[in-house]
GROMACS .gro file of C-alpha atoms in nm:
model
  338
    1UNK     CA    1  -2.154  -0.958  -2.421
    2UNK     CA    2  -1.788  -0.963  -2.337
    3UNK     CA    3  -1.663  -1.219  -2.091
    4UNK     CA    4  -1.417  -1.141  -1.811
    5UNK     CA    5  -1.236  -1.341  -1.536
    6UNK     CA    6  -1.365  -1.340  -1.186
    7UNK     CA    7  -1.309  -1.498  -0.857
    8UNK     CA    8  -1.655  -1.676  -0.765
    9UNK     CA    9  -1.741  -1.804  -0.441
   10UNK     CA   10  -2.002  -2.092  -0.413
   11UNK     CA   11  -2.167  -2.237  -0.124
   12UNK     CA   12  -2.145  -2.621  -0.125
   13UNK     CA   13  -2.236  -2.850   0.175
   14UNK     CA   14  -2.222  -2.548   0.401
   15UNK     CA   15  -1.874  -2.445   0.295
   16UNK     CA   16  -1.764  -2.158   0.082
   17UNK     CA   17  -1.583  -2.282  -0.226
   18UNK     CA   18  -1.389  -2.047  -0.446
   19UNK     CA   19  -1.336  -2.076  -0.829
   20UNK     CA   20  -1.176  -1.874  -1.091
   21UNK     CA   21  -1.431  -1.858  -1.361
   22UNK     CA   22  -1.510  -1.659  -1.684
   23UNK     CA   23  -1.831  -1.479  -1.656
   24UNK     CA   24  -2.053  -1.282  -1.915
   25UNK     CA   25  -2.102  -0.892  -1.840
   26UNK     CA   26  -2.484  -0.975  -1.834
   27UNK     CA   27  -2.420  -1.139  -1.499
   28UNK     CA   28  -2.307  -0.813  -1.335
   29UNK     CA   29  -2.560  -0.654  -1.080
   30UNK     CA   30  -2.747  -0.331  -1.168
   31UNK     CA   31  -2.583   0.011  -1.161
   32UNK     CA   32  -2.518   0.314  -1.377
   33UNK     CA   33  -2.135   0.261  -1.419
   34UNK     CA   34  -1.942  -0.039  -1.565
   35UNK     CA   35  -1.572  -0.035  -1.454
   36UNK     CA   36  -1.277  -0.206  -1.597
   37UNK     CA   37  -1.117  -0.312  -1.291
   38UNK     CA   38  -0.736  -0.294  -1.279
   39UNK     CA   39  -0.648  -0.361  -0.909
   40UNK     CA   40  -0.818  -0.463  -0.601
   41UNK     CA   41  -0.677  -0.537  -0.248
   42UNK     CA   42  -0.693  -0.772   0.052
   43UNK     CA   43  -0.841  -0.631   0.370
   44UNK     CA   44  -0.926  -0.800   0.696
   45UNK     CA   45  -1.303  -0.806   0.578
   46UNK     CA   46  -1.212  -0.972   0.266
   47UNK     CA   47  -1.012  -1.239   0.452
   48UNK     CA   48  -1.343  -1.315   0.651
   49UNK     CA   49  -1.538  -1.333   0.328
   50UNK     CA   50  -1.310  -1.566   0.155
   51UNK     CA   51  -1.298  -1.790   0.453
   52UNK     CA   52  -1.678  -1.789   0.490
   53UNK     CA   53  -1.662  -1.617   0.842
   54UNK     CA   54  -1.914  -1.392   0.990
   55UNK     CA   55  -2.200  -1.454   0.746
   56UNK     CA   56  -2.105  -1.126   0.564
   57UNK     CA   57  -2.222  -1.276   0.242
   58UNK     CA   58  -2.572  -1.416   0.225
   59UNK     CA   59  -2.630  -1.495  -0.137
   60UNK     CA   60  -2.416  -1.727  -0.366
   61UNK     CA   61  -2.261  -1.744  -0.618
   62UNK     CA   62  -2.081  -1.428  -0.506
   63UNK     CA   63  -1.777  -1.212  -0.632
   64UNK     CA   64  -1.590  -1.081  -0.335
   65UNK     CA   65  -1.359  -0.790  -0.313
   66UNK     CA   66  -1.468  -0.478  -0.120
   67UNK     CA   67  -1.221  -0.231  -0.307
   68UNK     CA   68  -1.143  -0.171  -0.648
   69UNK     CA   69  -0.982   0.091  -0.877
   70UNK     CA   70  -1.001   0.105  -1.257
   71UNK     CA   71  -1.125   0.279  -1.544
   72UNK     CA   72  -1.493   0.371  -1.652
   73UNK     CA   73  -1.611   0.136  -1.961
   74UNK     CA   74  -1.967   0.267  -1.969
   75UNK     CA   75  -2.178   0.512  -1.777
   76UNK     CA   76  -2.545   0.613  -1.763
   77UNK     CA   77  -2.453   0.877  -1.523
   78UNK     CA   78  -2.372   1.234  -1.615
   79UNK     CA   79  -2.096   1.245  -1.341
   80UNK     CA   80  -1.866   0.984  -1.522
   81UNK     CA   81  -1.763   0.901  -1.883
   82UNK     CA   82  -1.583   0.631  -2.039
   83UNK     CA   83  -1.196   0.663  -1.971
   84UNK     CA   84  -1.249   0.828  -1.606
   85UNK     CA   85  -1.018   0.684  -1.348
   86UNK     CA   86  -1.236   0.583  -1.047
   87UNK     CA   87  -1.205   0.427  -0.705
   88UNK     CA   88  -1.450   0.226  -0.490
   89UNK     CA   89  -1.420   0.147  -0.114
   90UNK     CA   90  -1.699   0.028   0.108
   91UNK     CA   91  -2.087   0.069   0.046
   92UNK     CA   92  -2.096  -0.311   0.129
   93UNK     CA   93  -1.976  -0.394  -0.226
   94UNK     CA   94  -1.812  -0.737  -0.206
   95UNK     CA   95  -2.065  -0.823   0.078
   96UNK     CA   96  -2.424  -0.763  -0.048
   97UNK     CA   97  -2.339  -0.710  -0.407
   98UNK     CA   98  -2.066  -0.827  -0.629
   99UNK     CA   99  -1.722  -0.664  -0.589
  100UNK     CA  100  -1.374  -0.605  -0.712
  101UNK     CA  101  -1.225  -0.962  -0.741
  102UNK     CA  102  -1.313  -0.954  -1.124
  103UNK     CA  103  -1.204  -0.786  -1.430
  104UNK     CA  104  -1.546  -0.592  -1.457
  105UNK     CA  105  -1.773  -0.436  -1.204
  106UNK     CA  106  -2.101  -0.254  -1.209
  107UNK     CA  107  -2.218  -0.010  -0.934
  108UNK     CA  108  -2.422   0.297  -0.867
  109UNK     CA  109  -2.245   0.617  -0.961
  110UNK     CA  110  -2.273   0.746  -0.617
  111UNK     CA  111  -2.047   0.475  -0.479
  112UNK     CA  112  -1.744   0.587  -0.678
  113UNK     CA  113  -1.487   0.851  -0.631
  114UNK     CA  114  -1.270   0.980  -0.909
  115UNK     CA  115  -0.918   0.888  -0.849
  116UNK     CA  116  -0.709   1.209  -0.746
  117UNK     CA  117  -0.431   1.326  -0.986
  118UNK     CA  118  -0.101   1.201  -0.859
  119UNK     CA  119  -0.219   0.856  -0.759
  120UNK     CA  120  -0.207   0.539  -0.983
  121UNK     CA  121  -0.468   0.276  -0.978
  122UNK     CA  122  -0.215   0.044  -0.796
  123UNK     CA  123  -0.135   0.315  -0.548
  124UNK     CA  124  -0.514   0.375  -0.482
  125UNK     CA  125  -0.555  -0.001  -0.402
  126UNK     CA  126  -0.216  -0.004  -0.197
  127UNK     CA  127  -0.415   0.254   0.026
  128UNK     CA  128  -0.758   0.083  -0.015
  129UNK     CA  129  -1.017   0.064   0.258
  130UNK     CA  130  -0.735   0.037   0.522
  131UNK     CA  131  -0.546   0.350   0.411
  132UNK     CA  132  -0.871   0.517   0.361
  133UNK     CA  133  -0.979   0.429   0.735
  134UNK     CA  134  -0.657   0.553   0.856
  135UNK     CA  135  -0.695   0.900   0.678
  136UNK     CA  136  -1.049   0.928   0.833
  137UNK     CA  137  -0.901   0.857   1.174
  138UNK     CA  138  -0.638   1.117   1.141
  139UNK     CA  139  -0.911   1.378   1.009
  140UNK     CA  140  -1.133   1.291   1.314
  141UNK     CA  141  -0.851   1.351   1.558
  142UNK     CA  142  -0.765   1.679   1.385
  143UNK     CA  143  -1.124   1.784   1.417
  144UNK     CA  144  -1.112   1.726   1.799
  145UNK     CA  145  -0.802   1.926   1.832
  146UNK     CA  146  -0.490   1.727   1.740
  147UNK     CA  147  -0.217   1.927   1.599
  148UNK     CA  148   0.153   1.860   1.536
  149UNK     CA  149   0.247   2.201   1.683
  150UNK     CA  150   0.166   2.207   2.043
  151UNK     CA  151   0.257   2.571   2.062
  152UNK     CA  152   0.531   2.740   2.272
  153UNK     CA  153   0.599   2.589   2.629
  154UNK     CA  154   0.433   2.262   2.544
  155UNK     CA  155   0.510   1.973   2.771
  156UNK     CA  156   0.728   1.698   2.648
  157UNK     CA  157   0.525   1.430   2.454
  158UNK     CA  158   0.276   1.705   2.345
  159UNK     CA  159   0.267   1.553   1.997
  160UNK     CA  160   0.292   1.195   2.084
  161UNK     CA  161   0.040   0.987   1.902
  162UNK     CA  162  -0.020   0.600   1.964
  163UNK     CA  163  -0.093   0.367   1.679
  164UNK     CA  164  -0.206   0.007   1.791
  165UNK     CA  165  -0.188  -0.283   1.537
  166UNK     CA  166   0.070  -0.084   1.387
  167UNK     CA  167   0.202  -0.352   1.145
  168UNK     CA  168  -0.129  -0.417   0.975
  169UNK     CA  169  -0.289  -0.237   0.697
  170UNK     CA  170  -0.470   0.052   0.890
  171UNK     CA  171  -0.170   0.077   1.121
  172UNK     CA  172   0.099   0.093   0.862
  173UNK     CA  173  -0.058   0.364   0.663
  174UNK     CA  174  -0.144   0.548   0.999
  175UNK     CA  175   0.227   0.547   1.112
  176UNK     CA  176   0.320   0.680   0.763
  177UNK     CA  177   0.062   0.955   0.766
  178UNK     CA  178   0.104   1.076   1.111
  179UNK     CA  179   0.489   1.079   1.082
  180UNK     CA  180   0.487   1.277   0.755
  181UNK     CA  181   0.225   1.529   0.921
  182UNK     CA  182   0.482   1.600   1.209
  183UNK     CA  183   0.380   1.389   1.496
  184UNK     CA  184   0.599   1.158   1.710
  185UNK     CA  185   0.451   0.812   1.642
  186UNK     CA  186   0.463   0.529   1.889
  187UNK     CA  187   0.383   0.207   1.716
  188UNK     CA  188   0.235  -0.083   1.924
  189UNK     CA  189   0.294  -0.433   1.766
  190UNK     CA  190   0.323  -0.801   1.879
  191UNK     CA  191   0.588  -0.841   1.608
  192UNK     CA  192   0.914  -0.701   1.730
  193UNK     CA  193   1.095  -0.848   1.430
  194UNK     CA  194   0.930  -0.570   1.219
  195UNK     CA  195   1.094  -0.290   1.407
  196UNK     CA  196   1.306  -0.184   1.103
  197UNK     CA  197   0.986  -0.197   0.887
  198UNK     CA  198   0.788   0.038   1.123
  199UNK     CA  199   1.084   0.275   1.176
  200UNK     CA  200   1.115   0.298   0.812
  201UNK     CA  201   0.767   0.403   0.798
  202UNK     CA  202   0.838   0.685   1.060
  203UNK     CA  203   0.769   0.522   1.400
  204UNK     CA  204   0.984   0.690   1.671
  205UNK     CA  205   0.916   0.431   1.937
  206UNK     CA  206   0.799   0.061   1.940
  207UNK     CA  207   0.569  -0.061   2.223
  208UNK     CA  208   0.522  -0.439   2.286
  209UNK     CA  209   0.148  -0.523   2.223
  210UNK     CA  210   0.150  -0.712   2.561
  211UNK     CA  211   0.200  -0.390   2.744
  212UNK     CA  212  -0.129  -0.262   2.638
  213UNK     CA  213  -0.339  -0.590   2.625
  214UNK     CA  214  -0.375  -0.663   2.993
  215UNK     CA  215  -0.705  -0.534   3.150
  216UNK     CA  216  -0.622  -0.193   3.319
  217UNK     CA  217  -0.561  -0.216   3.685
  218UNK     CA  218  -0.669   0.126   3.767
  219UNK     CA  219  -0.912   0.371   3.596
  220UNK     CA  220  -0.642   0.640   3.530
  221UNK     CA  221  -0.281   0.597   3.426
  222UNK     CA  222   0.012   0.839   3.355
  223UNK     CA  223  -0.103   1.081   3.074
  224UNK     CA  224   0.098   0.967   2.763
  225UNK     CA  225  -0.078   1.025   2.439
  226UNK     CA  226  -0.204   1.338   2.263
  227UNK     CA  227  -0.409   1.116   2.031
  228UNK     CA  228  -0.425   0.741   1.939
  229UNK     CA  229  -0.547   0.547   1.645
  230UNK     CA  230  -0.674   0.203   1.774
  231UNK     CA  231  -0.710  -0.097   1.540
  232UNK     CA  232  -0.722  -0.354   1.808
  233UNK     CA  233  -1.018  -0.272   2.057
  234UNK     CA  234  -1.081  -0.491   2.365
  235UNK     CA  235  -0.839  -0.450   2.664
  236UNK     CA  236  -0.603  -0.252   2.446
  237UNK     CA  237  -0.854   0.018   2.395
  238UNK     CA  238  -0.924   0.016   2.752
  239UNK     CA  239  -0.580   0.061   2.841
  240UNK     CA  240  -0.534   0.348   2.579
  241UNK     CA  241  -0.824   0.524   2.739
  242UNK     CA  242  -0.653   0.549   3.070
  243UNK     CA  243  -0.331   0.681   2.915
  244UNK     CA  244  -0.486   0.969   2.703
  245UNK     CA  245  -0.379   1.325   2.797
  246UNK     CA  246  -0.646   1.568   2.909
  247UNK     CA  247  -0.919   1.626   2.635
  248UNK     CA  248  -0.722   1.400   2.400
  249UNK     CA  249  -0.906   1.154   2.140
  250UNK     CA  250  -0.869   0.805   2.036
  251UNK     CA  251  -1.006   0.715   1.687
  252UNK     CA  252  -1.136   0.353   1.694
  253UNK     CA  253  -1.142   0.153   1.380
  254UNK     CA  254  -1.087  -0.229   1.465
  255UNK     CA  255  -1.163  -0.503   1.689
  256UNK     CA  256  -0.903  -0.766   1.618
  257UNK     CA  257  -0.856  -0.788   2.002
  258UNK     CA  258  -1.220  -0.837   2.076
  259UNK     CA  259  -1.545  -0.629   2.086
  260UNK     CA  260  -1.567  -0.611   2.449
  261UNK     CA  261  -1.452  -0.284   2.632
  262UNK     CA  262  -1.372  -0.342   2.996
  263UNK     CA  263  -1.330   0.027   3.072
  264UNK     CA  264  -1.483   0.276   3.313
  265UNK     CA  265  -1.632   0.626   3.247
  266UNK     CA  266  -1.367   0.786   3.461
  267UNK     CA  267  -1.122   0.890   3.184
  268UNK     CA  268  -1.431   1.062   3.004
  269UNK     CA  269  -1.536   1.242   3.326
  270UNK     CA  270  -1.207   1.348   3.484
  271UNK     CA  271  -0.990   1.397   3.168
  272UNK     CA  272  -1.261   1.482   2.923
  273UNK     CA  273  -1.126   1.232   2.659
  274UNK     CA  274  -1.302   1.150   2.347
  275UNK     CA  275  -1.388   0.812   2.197
  276UNK     CA  276  -1.426   0.851   1.826
  277UNK     CA  277  -1.575   0.564   1.619
  278UNK     CA  278  -1.460   0.545   1.257
  279UNK     CA  279  -1.684   0.391   1.001
  280UNK     CA  280  -1.533   0.374   0.640
  281UNK     CA  281  -1.811   0.161   0.486
  282UNK     CA  282  -2.093   0.405   0.476
  283UNK     CA  283  -1.894   0.723   0.508
  284UNK     CA  284  -2.053   1.022   0.330
  285UNK     CA  285  -1.943   1.090  -0.019
  286UNK     CA  286  -1.808   1.456   0.052
  287UNK     CA  287  -1.612   1.319   0.323
  288UNK     CA  288  -1.467   1.032   0.093
  289UNK     CA  289  -1.358   1.289  -0.152
  290UNK     CA  290  -1.181   1.495   0.108
  291UNK     CA  291  -0.995   1.198   0.249
  292UNK     CA  292  -0.887   1.067  -0.089
  293UNK     CA  293  -0.755   1.425  -0.174
  294UNK     CA  294  -0.566   1.443   0.165
  295UNK     CA  295  -0.425   1.090   0.098
  296UNK     CA  296  -0.290   1.208  -0.255
  297UNK     CA  297  -0.128   1.513  -0.089
  298UNK     CA  298  -0.018   1.386   0.258
  299UNK     CA  299   0.087   1.024   0.228
  300UNK     CA  300   0.443   0.977   0.121
  301UNK     CA  301   0.437   0.745  -0.196
  302UNK     CA  302   0.773   0.603  -0.111
  303UNK     CA  303   0.652   0.487   0.221
  304UNK     CA  304   0.342   0.350   0.074
  305UNK     CA  305   0.550   0.136  -0.168
  306UNK     CA  306   0.755   0.006   0.111
  307UNK     CA  307   0.447  -0.140   0.288
  308UNK     CA  308   0.290  -0.296  -0.014
  309UNK     CA  309   0.324  -0.607  -0.222
  310UNK     CA  310   0.151  -0.705  -0.535
  311UNK     CA  311   0.005  -1.064  -0.613
  312UNK     CA  312  -0.234  -1.204  -0.878
  313UNK     CA  313  -0.593  -1.276  -0.791
  314UNK     CA  314  -0.533  -1.642  -0.733
  315UNK     CA  315  -0.299  -1.567  -0.447
  316UNK     CA  316  -0.550  -1.392  -0.250
  317UNK     CA  317  -0.690  -1.729  -0.124
  318UNK     CA  318  -0.376  -1.838   0.042
  319UNK     CA  319  -0.340  -1.500   0.202
  320UNK     CA  320  -0.687  -1.489   0.339
  321UNK     CA  321  -0.620  -1.703   0.650
  322UNK     CA  322  -0.297  -1.541   0.722
  323UNK     CA  323  -0.443  -1.183   0.728
  324UNK     CA  324  -0.703  -1.305   0.982
  325UNK     CA  325  -0.424  -1.434   1.194
  326UNK     CA  326  -0.238  -1.114   1.179
  327UNK     CA  327   0.035  -1.263   0.981
  328UNK     CA  328   0.022  -1.011   0.679
  329UNK     CA  329   0.246  -0.713   0.708
  330UNK     CA  330   0.132  -0.375   0.551
  331UNK     CA  331  -0.095  -0.387   0.246
  332UNK     CA  332  -0.169  -0.654  -0.034
  333UNK     CA  333  -0.252  -0.524  -0.368
  334UNK     CA  334  -0.425  -0.770  -0.627
  335UNK     CA  335  -0.338  -0.729  -0.994
  336UNK     CA  336  -0.635  -0.835  -1.197
  337UNK     CA  337  -0.416  -0.848  -1.508
  338UNK     CA  338  -0.151  -1.079  -1.354
   0.00000   0.00000   0.00000
């Protein structure tokens, strides 16, 4: 059997110890499809796994990496043939089974999505789980009435959409997508030095994170947002709920600011707002295919390039604590050949 390079996590003395190792393909988990991995990426969850946080991984040794893009090497599924370009995000790969921080991966065929024409493997991983989640959030908002054209006689701000955690992976792609779709995007961040970066992605307005982070002083505030994508949670989400326009929605996809929600039901009862939970891990496959098609069509690739940096696999270890501290801008692509 062929050998391949992988980042392997070991548990030693109660700590997670990473090593770059050469493995035999016989070590790969069961699955119908074996993939030659070309690129992976670094998400917040990857940072937690590399740092041994949250007990996301229960069995060691373990190969992390919740995303990968590559080419089918071998397949027992009629859906895929050798040479097919594929993408994997979610399904708890990189958590409960070996993931994409390796030159080879083996997974069930149902976990894979064919890479859309027009996207390279590197671009697919520049999107990754973070960008995929952003697209799911946009689709959920659209299904609940958000549209860039508010119609004749619309009030000022009728297409204003707020993105919190805007400089992170989900936020950066969300800003780019929403701007390209015709919305006026307000980007909330605690890093004012990234103004030029966020404006380059399409943000029309920057909002200091602190302005949203305090617990709301009243159950309803001035109506401001036709929609919102929240990657922060906690008091930030509670504040956003008080500022949504009548029947507007917020798509929730993160909890960097905490899992508690110190809110009241009043925005739901008096303004009919919607709180939309976004799960990208176990998302049904037909919705995945739709989202990747939309990403290939709607996400400006020049903006994607501007928010992406590419690093070798060994560099992921040093970046893990930084992404957990909110110090990583945009998206990190991991080149398995570097």
